[in-house]
Structure formats: C-alpha cells, structure tokens
Coordinates of C-alpha atoms in Angstrom, one line a residue:
M1430 CA -6.2 -68.4 2.5
S1431 CA -5.9 -70.3 6.2
T1432 CA -5.1 -68.3 9.3
R1433 CA -2.1 -70.4 9.9
S1434 CA -0.4 -69.1 6.5
T1435 CA -1.5 -65.5 7.4
A1436 CA 0.1 -66.3 10.9
I1437 CA 3.4 -66.9 9.3
A1438 CA 3.4 -64.6 6.8
R1439 CA 2.6 -61.7 9.7
G1440 CA 5.5 -63.3 11.7
V1441 CA 8.1 -63.0 9.0
V1442 CA 6.8 -59.4 8.1
I1443 CA 6.1 -58.0 11.9
Q1444 CA 10.0 -59.6 12.4
V1445 CA 11.2 -58.3 9.2
L1446 CA 10.1 -54.9 9.7
A1447 CA 11.0 -54.5 13.1
K1448 CA 14.6 -55.4 12.1
F1449 CA 15.3 -53.2 9.2
S1450 CA 14.1 -50.4 11.3
A1451 CA 16.5 -51.3 13.5
L1452 CA 19.1 -51.9 10.4
P1453 CA 20.2 -47.9 10.5
L1454 CA 20.8 -47.9 14.4
S1455 CA 22.9 -50.9 13.9
M1456 CA 24.8 -49.2 11.2
V1457 CA 25.3 -45.7 13.1
T1458 CA 26.3 -48.1 16.3
I1459 CA 29.0 -49.5 14.2
A1460 CA 30.1 -46.2 12.6
I1461 CA 30.7 -44.6 16.1
A1462 CA 32.6 -47.7 17.7
T1463 CA 35.2 -48.1 14.5
R1464 CA 35.6 -44.3 14.3
Y1465 CA 36.1 -44.1 18.5
L1466 CA 37.9 -47.3 18.4
G1467 CA 40.2 -47.1 15.5
S1468 CA 41.2 -50.0 13.2
N1469 CA 43.2 -51.7 15.8
G1470 CA 41.1 -51.1 19.1
Y1471 CA 38.0 -52.2 17.1
G1472 CA 40.2 -55.3 15.9
V1473 CA 40.4 -55.8 19.7
M1474 CA 36.7 -55.6 20.4
A1475 CA 35.9 -58.0 17.4
T1476 CA 38.5 -60.6 18.6
A1477 CA 36.9 -60.5 21.6
V1478 CA 33.3 -60.8 20.5
V1479 CA 34.0 -63.5 17.8
F1480 CA 35.8 -65.7 20.7
A1481 CA 32.6 -65.2 23.1
Q1482 CA 30.1 -66.2 20.5
T1483 CA 32.0 -69.4 19.8
F1484 CA 30.5 -70.5 23.3
E1485 CA 26.7 -69.5 21.9
A1486 CA 26.6 -73.0 20.6
F1487 CA 26.4 -74.2 24.3
T1488 CA 23.5 -71.4 25.1
E1489 CA 20.8 -73.5 23.6
L1490 CA 21.6 -76.9 23.3
G1491 CA 19.1 -77.4 20.7
V1492 CA 16.7 -78.5 23.3
G1493 CA 14.2 -75.5 21.8
T1494 CA 13.9 -77.3 18.6
I1495 CA 12.9 -80.4 20.3
V1496 CA 10.3 -78.6 22.1
V1497 CA 9.2 -77.6 19.2
R1498 CA 9.2 -80.8 17.4
R1499 CA 7.5 -82.7 20.5
V1500 CA 4.7 -80.2 20.8
T1501 CA 3.9 -80.0 17.2
G1502 CA 4.6 -83.6 16.1
H1503 CA 4.0 -85.6 19.1
G1504 CA 1.5 -83.6 21.3
G1505 CA 3.9 -82.7 24.0
N1506 CA 3.0 -80.1 26.7
L1507 CA 4.3 -76.8 25.8
E1508 CA 4.3 -75.3 29.4
R1509 CA 5.9 -78.5 30.9
L1510 CA 8.9 -78.3 28.5
V1511 CA 9.8 -74.9 28.4
G1512 CA 9.4 -75.0 32.0
M1513 CA 11.9 -77.6 32.5
N1514 CA 14.0 -75.8 30.2
V1515 CA 14.3 -72.3 31.8
S1516 CA 15.3 -74.1 35.6
F1517 CA 18.1 -75.7 34.0
S1518 CA 19.4 -73.2 31.7
T1519 CA 19.0 -70.6 34.5
L1520 CA 21.6 -73.0 36.8
Y1521 CA 23.6 -73.6 33.6
A1522 CA 24.1 -70.0 32.3
L1523 CA 26.7 -68.8 35.1
P1524 CA 29.2 -71.9 34.8
L1525 CA 29.2 -71.5 31.0
A1526 CA 30.2 -67.7 31.2
I1527 CA 32.8 -68.5 33.5
V1528 CA 34.2 -71.2 31.5
A1529 CA 34.3 -68.9 28.6
G1530 CA 35.9 -66.1 30.7
I1531 CA 38.5 -68.5 32.0
A1532 CA 39.4 -70.0 28.3
G1533 CA 39.6 -66.4 26.9
F1534 CA 42.3 -65.5 29.9
G1535 CA 44.3 -68.7 28.5
V1536 CA 44.2 -68.3 25.1
Y1537 CA 45.0 -64.3 25.0
W1538 CA 47.7 -64.7 28.0
G1539 CA 49.9 -62.0 28.1
D1540 CA 47.5 -59.7 26.5
P1541 CA 45.6 -58.1 29.6
I1542 CA 43.4 -55.8 27.3
Q1543 CA 42.1 -58.3 25.0
Q1544 CA 41.8 -60.8 28.1
G1545 CA 39.2 -57.8 29.8
A1546 CA 37.5 -57.1 26.8
V1547 CA 36.8 -61.3 26.1
L1548 CA 35.6 -61.6 30.4
V1549 CA 33.3 -58.8 29.7
L1550 CA 31.6 -59.9 26.6
A1551 CA 31.4 -63.6 28.2
V1552 CA 29.0 -62.3 30.6
G1553 CA 26.6 -61.6 27.8
L1554 CA 26.2 -65.5 27.5
I1555 CA 24.1 -66.0 30.5
F1556 CA 21.6 -63.6 28.9
T1557 CA 21.6 -65.8 25.9
T1558 CA 21.2 -69.1 27.4
I1559 CA 18.2 -67.9 29.7
S1560 CA 16.2 -65.8 26.9
S1561 CA 16.9 -69.0 24.1
C1562 CA 14.4 -70.7 26.6
Y1563 CA 11.4 -68.6 25.4
E1564 CA 11.8 -68.9 21.9
P1565 CA 9.7 -72.2 21.2
V1566 CA 6.9 -70.1 23.0
F1567 CA 6.8 -67.3 19.9
D1568 CA 7.5 -70.5 16.9
I1569 CA 4.4 -72.8 18.4
K1570 CA 2.0 -69.8 18.9
V1571 CA 3.4 -67.8 15.4
R1572 CA 3.5 -64.7 17.6
Y1573 CA 6.6 -62.7 17.2
S1574 CA 5.7 -59.2 18.2
S1575 CA 7.7 -59.6 21.9
A1576 CA 10.6 -60.8 19.7
A1577 CA 10.4 -57.9 16.8
S1578 CA 10.1 -55.4 20.1
A1579 CA 13.3 -56.8 22.0
E1580 CA 15.2 -56.7 18.6
F1581 CA 14.4 -52.8 17.9
F1582 CA 14.5 -51.6 21.3
S1583 CA 17.8 -53.3 22.1
R1584 CA 19.6 -51.8 18.9
V1585 CA 18.2 -48.3 20.7
L1586 CA 19.5 -49.2 23.9
T1587 CA 22.9 -50.3 21.8
L1588 CA 23.3 -47.3 20.0
S1589 CA 22.5 -44.5 22.9
S1590 CA 25.0 -46.3 25.1
A1591 CA 27.9 -46.6 22.6
A1592 CA 27.5 -42.4 21.8
A1593 CA 27.5 -42.2 25.6
V1594 CA 30.8 -44.1 25.8
A1595 CA 32.0 -42.4 23.0
Y1596 CA 30.9 -38.5 24.0
F1597 CA 32.4 -39.3 27.6
D1598 CA 35.6 -41.3 26.3
L1599 CA 35.4 -44.0 29.0
G1600 CA 37.4 -46.2 26.6
L1601 CA 37.6 -50.2 25.1
L1602 CA 35.7 -52.3 28.0
P1603 CA 32.9 -49.9 28.2
M1604 CA 32.3 -50.0 24.7
C1605 CA 32.6 -54.1 24.9
A1606 CA 30.1 -53.8 27.7
V1607 CA 27.9 -52.1 25.3
Q1608 CA 27.8 -55.0 23.1
I1609 CA 25.8 -57.1 25.8
L1610 CA 23.1 -54.7 26.4
P1611 CA 21.1 -56.3 23.9
Q1612 CA 20.9 -59.7 25.0
A1613 CA 19.9 -58.3 28.5
L1614 CA 17.1 -56.4 27.2
R1615 CA 16.3 -59.2 25.0
L1616 CA 16.0 -61.5 27.9
A1617 CA 13.3 -59.3 29.6
I1618 CA 11.3 -58.5 26.7
Q1619 CA 11.2 -62.4 25.8
W1620 CA 10.2 -63.0 29.1
W1621 CA 7.4 -60.8 29.0
G1622 CA 6.2 -61.3 25.7
A1623 CA 6.0 -65.6 26.8
R1624 CA 4.3 -65.1 29.8
R1625 CA 1.8 -63.5 27.8
L1626 CA 1.3 -66.4 25.7
T1627 CA 1.2 -68.9 28.0
E1628 CA 1.9 -69.9 31.6
I1629 CA 5.9 -70.7 32.4
R1630 CA 6.9 -71.6 36.0
W1631 CA 10.2 -73.3 36.7
I1632 CA 9.8 -77.1 36.7
V1633 CA 12.5 -79.4 37.8
D1634 CA 12.6 -82.8 36.6
W1635 CA 16.1 -83.9 36.0
R1636 CA 14.9 -87.2 34.6
A1637 CA 12.9 -85.7 31.8
M1638 CA 15.4 -83.1 31.3
W1639 CA 18.0 -85.7 30.8
G1640 CA 15.6 -87.3 28.1
L1641 CA 15.6 -84.1 26.5
L1642 CA 18.9 -83.4 26.4
K1643 CA 19.7 -86.9 25.0
E1644 CA 17.4 -86.2 22.3
A1645 CA 18.8 -82.8 21.4
F1646 CA 22.6 -84.2 21.3
P1647 CA 22.7 -84.5 17.8
L1648 CA 21.3 -80.9 16.8
T1649 CA 23.8 -79.8 19.8
V1650 CA 26.7 -81.3 18.1
I1651 CA 25.5 -79.8 14.8
A1652 CA 25.1 -76.0 16.7
I1653 CA 28.7 -76.3 17.7
I1654 CA 29.8 -77.4 14.5
A1655 CA 27.7 -74.4 12.7
V1656 CA 29.4 -72.2 15.4
L1657 CA 32.6 -73.1 15.2
Y1658 CA 32.0 -73.0 11.2
W1659 CA 31.2 -69.4 11.5
R1660 CA 33.7 -68.0 13.7
A1661 CA 36.3 -70.5 12.8
D1662 CA 37.7 -68.0 9.8
G1663 CA 37.9 -65.2 12.2
L1664 CA 39.8 -66.9 14.8
I1665 CA 42.1 -68.0 12.2
L1666 CA 42.3 -64.4 10.4
S1667 CA 43.1 -63.0 14.1
I1668 CA 46.3 -65.5 14.5
L1669 CA 47.6 -65.2 10.6
A1670 CA 46.6 -61.6 10.1
D1671 CA 47.2 -58.0 11.6
P1672 CA 44.3 -56.5 13.9
D1673 CA 43.3 -54.3 10.7
Q1674 CA 42.0 -57.2 8.9
V1675 CA 40.4 -58.5 11.5
S1676 CA 38.4 -55.3 12.2
G1677 CA 37.5 -54.9 8.3
Y1678 CA 36.3 -58.7 8.4
Y1679 CA 34.0 -58.0 11.5
T1680 CA 32.5 -54.5 10.3
A1681 CA 31.5 -56.6 6.8
L1682 CA 30.2 -59.6 8.6
Q1683 CA 28.2 -57.0 10.8
I1684 CA 27.0 -55.2 7.9
A1685 CA 25.9 -58.2 5.4
F1686 CA 24.8 -60.8 8.0
T1687 CA 22.4 -58.5 9.5
L1688 CA 20.3 -59.4 6.5
T1689 CA 20.3 -63.1 7.8
L1690 CA 17.7 -62.2 9.8
I1691 CA 15.3 -62.5 6.9
S1692 CA 16.1 -66.0 6.5
Q1693 CA 15.9 -66.5 10.5
V1694 CA 12.5 -65.4 10.8
F1695 CA 11.4 -67.3 8.2
E1696 CA 13.1 -70.4 9.2
R1697 CA 11.7 -69.8 13.1
S1698 CA 8.0 -69.2 11.6
V1699 CA 7.9 -72.2 9.6
L1700 CA 9.9 -74.5 11.8
S1701 CA 6.6 -75.4 13.4
T1702 CA 5.0 -76.2 10.2
I1703 CA 7.6 -78.1 8.8
N1704 CA 7.9 -80.2 11.6
E1705 CA 4.1 -80.8 12.2
T1706 CA 3.8 -81.6 8.2
F1707 CA 6.3 -83.9 8.1
N1708 CA 4.3 -86.6 10.7
A1709 CA 1.0 -85.8 9.2
D1710 CA 1.4 -85.2 5.6
R1711 CA 4.6 -85.7 3.3
P1712 CA 3.2 -84.4 0.3
R1713 CA 2.4 -80.9 2.4
F1714 CA 5.6 -81.4 3.8
A1715 CA 7.5 -81.4 0.2
R1716 CA 5.4 -78.6 -0.8
A1717 CA 6.4 -76.1 2.3
V1718 CA 9.9 -76.9 1.7
D1719 CA 9.6 -75.8 -2.1
Q1720 CA 7.3 -72.7 -1.4
G1721 CA 10.0 -71.6 1.2
Y1722 CA 12.8 -72.1 -1.6
R1723 CA 11.2 -69.8 -3.9
F1724 CA 10.3 -67.1 -1.2
L1725 CA 13.9 -67.2 -0.1
L1726 CA 15.3 -67.0 -3.5
L1727 CA 13.0 -64.0 -4.2
V1728 CA 14.3 -62.1 -1.3
G1729 CA 18.0 -63.2 -1.5
V1730 CA 18.8 -62.6 -4.9
P1731 CA 18.5 -59.0 -4.6
I1732 CA 20.9 -59.2 -2.0
A1733 CA 23.8 -60.6 -3.8
V1734 CA 22.7 -58.4 -7.2
I1735 CA 22.5 -55.0 -5.2
G1736 CA 25.4 -55.7 -2.7
W1737 CA 27.8 -56.3 -4.6
P1738 CA 28.6 -53.2 -6.7
L1739 CA 27.7 -50.9 -3.5
A1740 CA 30.0 -53.0 -0.8
H1741 CA 32.6 -50.6 -0.8
R1742 CA 30.3 -47.5 -0.4
M1743 CA 28.6 -49.3 2.7
A1744 CA 32.2 -50.2 4.1
D1745 CA 33.0 -46.4 3.8
I1746 CA 30.3 -45.0 5.0
V1747 CA 30.2 -47.0 8.2
G1748 CA 33.8 -47.6 9.0
G1749 CA 35.4 -44.7 7.2
Q1750 CA 37.0 -44.2 3.8
N1751 CA 40.5 -44.3 4.9
G1752 CA 39.8 -46.5 8.5
V1753 CA 38.1 -50.1 8.5
G1754 CA 36.2 -49.1 5.7
A1755 CA 39.3 -49.5 3.4
F1756 CA 39.6 -53.3 5.0
A1757 CA 35.7 -54.3 5.2
G1758 CA 35.0 -53.4 1.6
P1759 CA 36.8 -56.2 -0.3
P1760 CA 35.1 -58.9 2.1
L1761 CA 31.8 -57.3 2.4
Q1762 CA 31.0 -58.4 -1.7
F1763 CA 31.7 -62.2 -1.0
F1764 CA 29.5 -61.7 2.5
F1765 CA 26.7 -60.4 0.4
I1766 CA 26.7 -63.2 -2.2
A1767 CA 27.1 -65.7 0.9
V1768 CA 24.1 -64.4 2.5
A1769 CA 21.9 -65.1 -0.6
M1770 CA 23.5 -69.0 -0.1
T1771 CA 22.6 -68.9 3.6
F1772 CA 19.1 -68.5 2.7
L1773 CA 18.9 -71.8 1.2
S1774 CA 20.7 -73.6 4.0
A1775 CA 18.1 -72.4 6.7
I1776 CA 15.2 -74.5 4.9
V1777 CA 17.1 -77.2 3.9
S1778 CA 18.5 -77.3 7.2
D1779 CA 14.7 -77.2 8.8
G1780 CA 13.4 -79.8 6.6
L1781 CA 16.5 -82.3 7.3
I1782 CA 15.9 -81.8 10.9
A1783 CA 12.3 -82.6 10.5
A1784 CA 13.1 -85.6 8.7
H1785 CA 15.1 -86.6 11.7
E1786 CA 18.5 -86.4 9.5
Q1787 CA 20.6 -85.3 12.4
R1788 CA 23.4 -87.6 11.7
Y1789 CA 23.5 -86.7 7.9
L1790 CA 23.4 -83.1 8.5
T1791 CA 26.5 -83.5 11.4
T1792 CA 28.5 -85.3 8.9
M1793 CA 27.8 -82.5 6.4
S1794 CA 28.9 -79.6 8.7
T1795 CA 31.7 -81.6 9.8
I1796 CA 33.1 -81.6 6.2
N1797 CA 32.2 -78.0 5.8
L1798 CA 33.9 -76.9 8.4
V1799 CA 37.2 -78.6 7.3
V1800 CA 37.0 -77.5 4.0
N1801 CA 36.2 -74.0 5.6
C1802 CA 39.2 -74.1 8.0
V1803 CA 41.8 -75.6 5.6
G1804 CA 40.8 -73.1 3.1
N1805 CA 41.4 -70.1 5.0
I1806 CA 44.5 -71.6 6.4
I1807 CA 45.9 -71.6 2.8
L1808 CA 44.2 -68.3 1.4
I1809 CA 44.4 -66.1 4.4
P1810 CA 48.2 -65.0 4.1
R1811 CA 47.5 -64.2 0.5
L1812 CA 44.0 -62.6 0.5
G1813 CA 43.4 -61.3 4.4
A1814 CA 40.0 -61.0 5.1
V1815 CA 38.7 -61.5 1.4
A1816 CA 39.8 -65.3 1.9
C1817 CA 37.2 -65.8 4.7
G1818 CA 34.4 -64.5 2.4
V1819 CA 35.6 -66.7 -0.4
M1820 CA 35.8 -69.9 1.7
L1821 CA 32.2 -69.1 2.9
L1822 CA 30.2 -68.7 -0.3
V1823 CA 32.5 -72.4 -1.4
T1824 CA 30.7 -74.0 1.8
E1825 CA 27.7 -72.8 1.5
T1826 CA 27.3 -73.9 -1.9
I1827 CA 28.2 -77.6 -1.2
G1828 CA 26.2 -77.3 2.3
V1829 CA 22.9 -76.8 0.2
T1830 CA 23.9 -79.7 -2.6
M1831 CA 24.5 -81.9 -0.4
S1832 CA 21.5 -81.2 1.9
Q1833 CA 19.0 -80.7 -1.3
W1834 CA 20.3 -84.3 -2.5
R1835 CA 19.2 -86.2 0.9
L1836 CA 15.8 -84.3 0.8
R1837 CA 14.9 -86.0 -2.5
R1838 CA 14.0 -89.3 -0.8
Y1839 CA 11.2 -87.6 1.4
G1840 CA 9.3 -86.1 -1.9
V1841 CA 11.3 -82.8 -1.9
H1842 CA 12.2 -81.4 -5.0
P1843 CA 15.9 -79.8 -6.2
L1844 CA 16.0 -76.6 -6.4
P1845 CA 13.3 -74.9 -8.9
F1846 CA 16.3 -73.6 -11.5
G1847 CA 13.3 -72.5 -13.7
Y1848 CA 12.0 -69.8 -11.1
I1849 CA 16.0 -68.8 -10.8
L1850 CA 15.8 -67.9 -14.3
R1851 CA 12.8 -66.1 -13.9
L1852 CA 14.6 -63.9 -11.6
V1853 CA 17.6 -63.5 -14.2
P1854 CA 15.6 -60.0 -15.6
P1855 CA 14.7 -58.5 -12.6
G1856 CA 18.2 -58.4 -11.4
L1857 CA 19.5 -57.2 -14.9
L1858 CA 17.0 -54.3 -14.1
A1859 CA 18.2 -54.0 -10.5
L1860 CA 21.8 -53.6 -11.9
G1861 CA 21.0 -51.2 -14.8
A1862 CA 18.7 -49.1 -12.1
I1863 CA 21.9 -48.7 -10.0
W1864 CA 24.2 -48.2 -12.9
L1865 CA 22.1 -45.0 -13.7
T1866 CA 22.0 -43.8 -9.9
Y1867 CA 25.6 -45.1 -8.5
D1868 CA 26.8 -41.2 -8.1
L1869 CA 23.9 -40.1 -6.1
P1870 CA 23.7 -40.6 -2.2
L1871 CA 23.9 -44.2 -1.2
I1872 CA 20.4 -44.9 -0.5
V1873 CA 19.0 -43.9 -3.8
P1874 CA 20.8 -46.6 -5.8
M1875 CA 19.7 -48.9 -3.3
A1876 CA 16.1 -48.1 -3.4
A1877 CA 16.4 -48.0 -6.8
G1878 CA 17.9 -51.6 -7.5
G1879 CA 15.2 -52.5 -5.2
I1880 CA 12.5 -51.0 -6.8
A1881 CA 13.6 -52.4 -10.2
Y1882 CA 14.0 -55.8 -8.7
F1883 CA 10.8 -56.3 -7.2
G1884 CA 8.8 -54.4 -9.9
G1885 CA 10.3 -56.5 -12.5
A1886 CA 9.7 -60.0 -10.4
L1887 CA 6.2 -58.7 -10.1
A1888 CA 5.9 -58.0 -13.6
I1889 CA 6.9 -61.1 -14.9
G1890 CA 4.8 -63.2 -12.5
A1891 CA 8.0 -64.2 -10.4
I1892 CA 5.8 -63.3 -7.2
P1893 CA 3.0 -66.1 -7.2
V1894 CA -0.7 -65.3 -6.4
S1895 CA -0.4 -67.6 -3.0
M1896 CA 2.6 -65.4 -1.7
R1897 CA 0.9 -62.3 -2.7
T1898 CA -2.2 -63.2 -1.0
A1899 CA -0.2 -64.2 2.2
L1900 CA 1.9 -61.2 2.1
L1901 CA -1.3 -59.1 1.9
G1902 CA -3.0 -60.9 4.4
A1903 CA -0.4 -60.5 6.9
L1904 CA -0.3 -56.3 6.4
R1905 CA -3.7 -56.2 6.8
P1906 CA -4.3 -54.3 10.1
R1907 CA -6.2 -57.4 11.8
S1908 CA -5.1 -59.2 14.3
L1909 CA -4.7 -63.3 14.0
D1910 CA -7.7 -63.7 16.8
R1911 CA -10.2 -61.4 14.8
M1912 CA -9.5 -63.4 11.6
E1913 CA -10.0 -66.7 13.9
A1914 CA -13.4 -65.1 14.8
E1915 CA -14.2 -64.4 11.2
A1916 CA -13.4 -67.8 10.4
A1917 CA -15.6 -69.0 13.0
A1918 CA -18.6 -67.1 12.2
V1919 CA -18.4 -68.7 8.5
G1920 CA -17.8 -72.3 10.1
E1921 CA -20.8 -71.7 11.8
Q1922 CA -23.1 -70.7 8.7
E1923 CA -21.6 -74.1 7.5
G1924 CA -22.3 -75.9 10.6
L1925 CA -18.4 -76.1 11.6
G1926 CA -16.6 -74.6 14.7
V1927 CA -13.3 -73.4 15.0
A1928 CA -11.1 -73.9 17.5
P1929 CA -9.3 -70.7 18.5
S1930 CA -5.9 -70.5 19.3
G1931 CA -5.9 -69.3 23.0
P1932 CA -6.5 -71.8 25.8
T1933 CA -10.6 -72.3 26.0
V1934 CA -10.2 -75.6 27.7
G1935 CA -12.9 -76.5 30.7
P1936 CA -11.8 -78.4 32.6
F1937 CA -14.8 -80.9 32.8
V1938 CA -15.8 -83.6 35.5
D1939 CA -16.4 -86.8 35.0
P1940 CA -19.0 -87.3 37.9
D1941 CA -18.7 -91.1 37.3
R1942 CA -15.4 -92.1 38.3
V1943 CA -16.1 -95.3 36.4
P1944 CA -13.3 -97.9 36.3
N1945 CA -10.3 -97.3 33.8
A1946 CA -11.0 -93.8 33.9
L1947 CA -8.6 -91.3 32.9
D1948 CA -5.8 -90.2 35.3
A1949 CA -4.6 -86.8 36.3
E1950 CA -2.5 -86.4 33.4
T1951 CA -4.8 -87.6 31.0
T1952 CA -6.5 -85.1 28.5
V1953 CA -9.5 -86.5 26.1
L1954 CA -9.9 -84.5 23.2
D1955 CA -13.7 -84.3 22.1
T1956 CA -14.5 -84.1 18.2
R1957 CA -17.9 -83.3 17.3
V1958 CA -18.3 -83.1 13.5
P1959 CA -22.3 -82.7 12.5
G1960 CA -23.2 -86.3 11.3
S1961 CA -25.7 -84.3 8.7
R1962 CA -22.7 -82.8 6.9
V1963 CA -19.3 -84.1 7.5
P1964 CA -18.8 -87.8 8.8
A1965 CA -16.9 -88.3 11.7
D1966 CA -14.0 -90.0 10.2
A1967 CA -13.7 -87.5 7.3
L1968 CA -10.0 -86.1 8.7
D1969 CA -7.5 -85.1 6.2
A1970 CA -4.0 -86.3 5.8
E1971 CA -3.1 -84.0 9.0
T1972 CA -4.7 -86.1 11.6
T1973 CA -4.7 -89.5 10.3
Q1974 CA -2.5 -90.3 12.8
M1975 CA -5.0 -89.8 15.6
R1976 CA -8.2 -92.0 14.9
P1977 CA -10.8 -91.3 17.3
M1978 CA -11.3 -93.8 19.9
A1979 CA -15.1 -94.8 21.5
A1980 CA -14.4 -93.6 25.2
A1981 CA -14.8 -96.1 27.6
G1982 CA -17.3 -95.9 30.4
R1983 CA -21.0 -95.4 31.1
G1984 CA -23.2 -92.3 31.1
R1985 CA -20.7 -89.4 31.0
R1986 CA -22.3 -86.1 30.9
D1987 CA -20.3 -82.6 30.4
A1988 CA -20.8 -79.2 32.4
N1989 CA -23.9 -78.7 30.2
G1990 CA -25.3 -81.4 30.8
A1991 CA -24.8 -83.2 27.1
D1992 CA -24.4 -86.9 27.3
V1993 CA -21.0 -87.4 25.7
T1994 CA -20.7 -91.2 26.3
D1995 CA -20.8 -92.3 22.5
V1996 CA -19.0 -89.6 21.3
P1997 CA -15.9 -90.5 19.4
T1998 CA -12.8 -89.3 21.4
M1999 CA -8.9 -89.4 21.6
E2000 CA -6.3 -88.7 23.6
L2001 CA -4.1 -85.9 23.1
D2002 CA -1.9 -83.6 25.2
L2003 CA -3.8 -80.1 26.3
A2004 CA -0.8 -78.2 24.9
A2005 CA -1.7 -79.7 21.3
L2006 CA -5.2 -78.3 21.5
Q2007 CA -3.5 -74.9 20.8
T2008 CA -1.2 -76.0 18.0
I2009 CA -3.2 -78.9 16.1
R2010 CA -6.1 -77.8 14.1
M2011 CA -8.3 -80.5 12.4
R2012 CA -9.7 -79.7 9.2
Q2013 CA -12.1 -80.8 6.6
Q2014 CA -12.7 -79.0 3.4
G2015 CA -10.8 -76.0 5.0
K2016 CA -13.1 -75.8 7.7
Y2017 CA -12.0 -76.5 11.2
V2018 CA -14.0 -79.2 13.3
D2019 CA -14.9 -77.8 17.0
L2020 CA -12.5 -79.1 19.8
R2021 CA -13.6 -79.9 23.3
V2022 CA -11.6 -81.3 26.2
I2023 CA -12.5 -83.4 29.4
R2024 CA -10.2 -83.4 31.8
R2025 CA -10.6 -85.5 35.3
R2026 CA -9.9 -83.7 38.1

C-alpha cells in the first residue's frame, strides 16, 4: 500500500473523527438556540444565516481549486500561489462583508431586527474569505490535523458561547454573533497549521492574480450557482411560508447536512490525486473515481437507511417535541436521503473539474437551479419545508445522472449497480435492528443500525480488501513521515531511494555559470536511477509527460563534488518536488534539486 493512499485515508479518518466528535456539541448548540429563541426568533436567525451564506460563493472564487490543479497537475509553486491568494483575499474580504450587509438592509427593509441579524452575520464573511486561502496547502500536502482541530474547537467555542448567551439572557443579536465565532477560530488555526507545512507570506502580483481569477472564473460561476442552489429554497421558503416553517427547515438542514462532512472531507482529500492522475494517467484517474463511488456509496447508504425512520425522534430531541422539532421532522426525512445523493455529487464534480469540464458543469448546475426554484415555488405553498427536501432529492438525482454520462468519455464507468445491490442486505439488516430497538433511547437504535449495516457489509464482502487496508493503515498510530522513512529504508535495500514529503532541497550552486545556464526562477530536478537495476527512462505513466533532458553545460558538480554533467535532468518547479513522486515498480526514485543562485 502506498504512502499516498494511506495519507488520503488518514486525512479522511482524522477529519471525520474530529467532526463526528464535534457533532454532539453542534446538536446541543442547536437545542440551546431553539429553546431560548423559540420558533419565531430562531426563524429570524435562520433567515439571516441563509441570506449571509448566499454570499459565501464570493469568498473563495474557485481560486483554491485552481491552485491545487496548477501545483499537482502543472508543477506550480505552492507558496507563491497561496501568497498571492492571501494578499488579494485580505483586501477583498471587508468590501464583500459590507456589500452583504447593505444588501440585507435593503431586502429586509422595514424589519430592523432582521436587518441587525444580517449585519452581524455578514462579518463572518471576512473570516471565511481569508481562511479559504489556506485550504490548498492541506489538500496538496494531504495533512489535515489543523483543519480537524479547527472544526472541533470551533464547536466547543460555539456551544459555550451559546450557553452563556442563554444563561445571561442577552437576546437575539448576541446569539447571532455566536454563529460567526467558529469562522474566526477556524481562520486562526488554519493560518497556524498552514505555516507549519510551508512558508506563506504576502505576495502582491496583480497581473498573475488576475490570471488566476480568469482561470477560476468558470468555477466562480459554478460556486455562485451552487450556493444559490443550496440557499434559494430557504429564501423562497422565507417569502412564501411563515417563520415556523423556516425554523424547521433550518434545523433539519443543520442536522442532516452536518453529515455531508464525510463527502466534503473525502472530496478534499482526493482532489489533488484526481487532478494529478487526469493529467498523467487516465486509467488511474478512472479507477480513482470508481473507488470514490464505492466508498461514498458504502458510507452514504446508511445515512438514508438509518435517518429516515429516526428523523422525527432526532428533530424532537434537538428542537423540542412541541417547538421547532415539530416542523423539522418531515423535511429531515427527505434531507437524509438527499445527503446520501450529495456524496456522489461530490466525486463526479471533482472528476468534471479535473477534466476541465467547467462549462458543462456550469450548464448542468444552472439547469438544476432553475428546476429547484420552479419546483419550490410550486410545492412550498402546499408542502411547506417538505418541498425543499423533495426538490433537493430530485435535482441531486438529475445532477449525478448527467455528470456520470459526461464522465464516460474519459473512461469513467457508470455507477457500479452490482455494488449497490450488494449493499441492500446490509441496509435491510440495519432496518431490522432499528425496528427491534426503536423504543429504546435514540442512541441505541442509531448504534444498532450502524453496527448491523457495517457488520453485514463486511460479512458479504462489500468492503473490499484495498479499502480495509487503506483504512487500517490510516488508523495505525504512526505518522506519515515515519511511514515514508520506513519505505526509504526498504528502498535503500533495493537500490532505490525515497523522496520525503518535506522540503529537503539544497540549493546547490553551479560554479561554472555556463552560457544559457538556468536563471534564478528555474529549478533543475536531478533524477538518479541506478543503471544496473532500473533503466533511467523506465518511468511509469505518471511521469511520461516529464521526459528527462540532458543538462546543457560543462563539468557541473554538486555540493559534494560529484560530477552531475551527464546526469539526466528535467525542468520542474520546486513546489512540485513535494507533491509529485516518480515511481518504478512501487519504489520511489531519489529526487535531488539543483538551483542556481
């Protein structure tokens, strides 16, 4: 099993465990807010949250995805790209928050309480805009401990602050202010974590930044459409229904869509790999997407199977049986099924972006947005908040179907229906376990359903060996650096070396300064392969696009005095050394960098 696979699995496991450990804290926070504010007050806060979140499409602008694609697929410089994004976003964040506040003031003209709530929540856009700049660092390094810590401690802070607001009876606006505390803490922790992994500093290059923004523009359009897609139903509901329905909708959304963290974590963890393999190895790209289907189906099915029969009980516990919970139960059932569908949406969207199918993704998203809005306008007067869940399920199904059809041209197979059928018996076992334990405390049927499902899946072989191996490797108490060191020791016995993931580069000086030598921005990647065991040109499919070239010049020597004149070299950005591995028969090739001062 490769270190990269284990890194991805560990990234998923670390974040899922951190976020699931924070899930009870989030539920308690919602319970405190709903009971303190009541269905009407909570509806006001929910409306403000939904409105402010419609502007989150403008916080990231798709630049993070472009940074990951440039670094992993084209050898871009991570530190420089992130530095440009940080400097631009810091200057851009405050105007964005002001625009959101002014827009809310106009939309809710004549309702000062609602206007004040929107103004408070718009401040959170500043923190979200800046913190999004650091996410590409974690995605490329496949290191997520800082992101996981930010998620957990932000939930702790939110819970304690909400309890303080309720205890001292501070009112609606302070409770709204509590909602932006996680964003501020997440910014601080991600800034600290990113600086531990790489050097980050402000870089002002407006021309280069404009190039990034132009490349990211299709993704920005997709993000705007996606945010409207997720928030338009809430806005339409707030116009066509009363605050009680809005409070039930938002509570159900908070409960169900907290579980999308699994697909979000998986999507972020495999983003760099999918982009890299599309450019280097199409069959491996297709396998990565197919394996993503299977993993997300495995963890998505129990959400629908367990969530549907237990939705009303969850809503009653969180929102109160005679309060917000009475309005949250019905839409929550449909939201759980929709969440399972969003798992597949995550992996197919990643595949389309890696394949540079942004235009197709934009068209498909626009169609879904129109269908969602029209359907909600028709159904909300009749079904209330339930209409939002029904239309979300319909449009997610359309999106997954259309995306899969497009990905087939790149060798990606359609959904593995045979694998889906293998998940039916575990699902039936889960329903049986829930039925037998339904009258016991809620945690018991939830645990019984989960154990029955995964136990059945394991028994019938629905969890393949490769998936078990990756997950077990991720759970072992060993750091990735130690695992790479062990791989290096094995490689030395085989006559091969391992390039560690941390920066271990010179620079080395070219003392001869030959004509046409490399300039200060050029890095030469020195690839040394023992000729007696592995031919120098025996590179795998991942590196065929970077064929070695003979270095120009005479008599160059490295810092140790070794002659490197005739060693095959290739030009490659320094940041790519940390993310691209050249492999031959599963063993890494030693990488050395020579940089001219």
